[in-house]
mmCIF file of C-alpha atoms in Angstrom:
data_model
loop_
_atom_site.group_PDB
_atom_site.id
_atom_site.type_symbol
_atom_site.label_atom_id
_atom_site.label_comp_id
_atom_site.label_asym_id
_atom_site.label_seq_id
_atom_site.Cartn_x
_atom_site.Cartn_y
_atom_site.Cartn_z
ATOM 1 C CA SER A 1 0.000 0.000 0.000
ATOM 2 C CA PHE A 2 1.158 3.524 -0.702
ATOM 3 C CA ASN A 3 -1.367 5.193 1.641
ATOM 4 C CA THR A 4 1.155 6.143 4.326
ATOM 5 C CA ASN A 5 4.692 5.905 2.960
ATOM 6 C CA LEU A 6 7.066 4.085 0.640
ATOM 7 C CA SER A 7 9.314 2.613 3.339
ATOM 8 C CA SER A 8 8.861 -1.011 2.207
ATOM 9 C CA TRP A 9 9.392 -0.186 -1.495
ATOM 10 C CA SER A 10 12.627 0.320 -3.429
ATOM 11 C CA THR A 11 13.728 0.940 -7.002
ATOM 12 C CA PHE A 12 16.342 -0.827 -9.079
ATOM 13 C CA ALA A 13 17.986 0.544 -12.223
ATOM 14 C CA GLU A 14 20.517 -1.598 -14.063
ATOM 15 C CA ASN A 15 23.897 0.155 -14.377
ATOM 16 C CA ASN A 16 24.866 1.795 -17.659
ATOM 17 C CA THR A 17 21.467 1.237 -19.278
ATOM 18 C CA THR A 18 19.137 3.503 -17.306
ATOM 19 C CA SER A 19 19.329 6.832 -15.571
ATOM 20 C CA GLY A 20 17.208 9.294 -13.708
ATOM 21 C CA VAL A 21 14.928 6.938 -11.736
ATOM 22 C CA SER A 22 13.166 8.507 -8.770
ATOM 23 C CA LEU A 23 10.337 7.319 -6.519
ATOM 24 C CA THR A 24 7.912 9.664 -4.767
ATOM 25 C CA ARG A 25 4.428 9.433 -3.270
ATOM 26 C CA GLU A 26 1.625 11.633 -4.616
ATOM 27 C CA ASP A 27 -2.085 11.356 -3.745
ATOM 28 C CA ASN A 28 -1.495 8.005 -1.974
ATOM 29 C CA LYS A 29 0.146 6.592 -5.107
ATOM 30 C CA ALA A 30 3.708 5.607 -5.873
ATOM 31 C CA LYS A 31 5.139 7.686 -8.703
ATOM 32 C CA MET A 32 8.254 6.574 -10.556
ATOM 33 C CA THR A 33 9.937 9.062 -12.844
ATOM 34 C CA ILE A 34 12.141 7.266 -15.382
ATOM 35 C CA ALA A 35 14.387 9.224 -17.738
ATOM 36 C CA ASN A 36 15.572 6.157 -19.688
ATOM 37 C CA GLY A 37 13.755 2.842 -19.251
ATOM 38 C CA GLY A 38 16.307 0.756 -21.117
ATOM 39 C CA SER A 39 15.397 -1.939 -23.621
ATOM 40 C CA ARG A 40 14.693 -4.925 -21.333
ATOM 41 C CA PRO A 41 11.724 -5.325 -18.955
ATOM 42 C CA TYR A 42 13.883 -5.841 -15.859
ATOM 43 C CA GLN A 43 16.161 -2.809 -16.268
ATOM 44 C CA VAL A 44 13.964 -0.550 -14.094
ATOM 45 C CA GLN A 45 12.072 -2.044 -11.162
ATOM 46 C CA LEU A 46 9.789 -1.028 -8.315
ATOM 47 C CA TYR A 47 9.934 -3.803 -5.756
ATOM 48 C CA SER A 48 9.152 -4.833 -2.212
ATOM 49 C CA SER A 49 10.660 -7.822 -0.428
ATOM 50 C CA THR A 50 7.925 -9.786 1.311
ATOM 51 C CA SER A 51 7.958 -13.262 2.801
ATOM 52 C CA LEU A 52 5.253 -15.578 1.466
ATOM 53 C CA GLN A 53 3.873 -18.498 3.456
ATOM 54 C CA GLU A 54 3.236 -21.906 1.873
ATOM 55 C CA GLY A 55 -0.456 -22.813 1.546
ATOM 56 C CA VAL A 56 -1.668 -19.198 1.771
ATOM 57 C CA THR A 57 -3.549 -17.552 -1.115
ATOM 58 C CA TYR A 58 -2.390 -14.033 -1.981
ATOM 59 C CA VAL A 59 -4.061 -11.412 -4.171
ATOM 60 C CA LEU A 60 -1.954 -8.855 -6.019
ATOM 61 C CA SER A 61 -3.827 -5.823 -7.302
ATOM 62 C CA PHE A 62 -2.675 -2.501 -8.685
ATOM 63 C CA GLU A 63 -3.519 0.315 -11.074
ATOM 64 C CA VAL A 64 -0.946 1.662 -13.500
ATOM 65 C CA SER A 65 -0.774 4.769 -15.632
ATOM 66 C CA ALA A 66 1.953 6.225 -17.829
ATOM 67 C CA ALA A 67 2.651 9.512 -19.589
ATOM 68 C CA GLN A 68 3.209 7.588 -22.830
ATOM 69 C CA GLU A 69 2.158 4.187 -24.119
ATOM 70 C CA ARG A 70 4.395 1.321 -23.048
ATOM 71 C CA SER A 71 4.224 -2.235 -21.777
ATOM 72 C CA PHE A 72 5.278 -3.390 -18.336
ATOM 73 C CA GLN A 73 5.758 -6.651 -16.514
ATOM 74 C CA ALA A 74 4.491 -7.664 -13.060
ATOM 75 C CA MET A 75 6.462 -10.476 -11.473
ATOM 76 C CA LEU A 76 6.776 -12.401 -8.239
ATOM 77 C CA GLN A 77 10.238 -13.878 -7.987
ATOM 78 C CA LEU A 78 13.027 -14.824 -5.635
ATOM 79 C CA ASN A 79 15.034 -11.738 -4.718
ATOM 80 C CA PHE A 80 18.345 -13.611 -4.856
ATOM 81 C CA SER A 81 20.185 -15.760 -7.379
ATOM 82 C CA PRO A 82 18.894 -17.544 -9.438
ATOM 83 C CA TYR A 83 15.948 -15.031 -9.254
ATOM 84 C CA THR A 84 13.437 -17.754 -10.086
ATOM 85 C CA PRO A 85 10.076 -16.296 -11.226
ATOM 86 C CA LEU A 86 7.058 -17.687 -9.368
ATOM 87 C CA ALA A 87 4.487 -15.780 -11.451
ATOM 88 C CA GLN A 88 4.703 -13.130 -14.152
ATOM 89 C CA LYS A 89 2.533 -11.300 -16.634
ATOM 90 C CA THR A 90 3.275 -8.653 -19.258
ATOM 91 C CA PHE A 91 0.713 -5.881 -19.761
ATOM 92 C CA THR A 92 0.504 -3.692 -22.859
#
């Protein structure tokens, strides 16, 4: 949730391929400003590290908007090598 703060959220920008990534909160929403998004889906990320419990059902919901048309990918994955994806979907 972005209703109170962004303390459990972080950004990642792959070196030498992206620049100018900032994260702020406006109107209870997370706002990422990205100067150069790179050419691969993983090069700029908004992420939160959360422990999941086996046998529990989780619901992920969000709304997304952009200043210009682009696709993005939502993914649940391990946050350490080998970064195994548990679920992913690309939105256009």
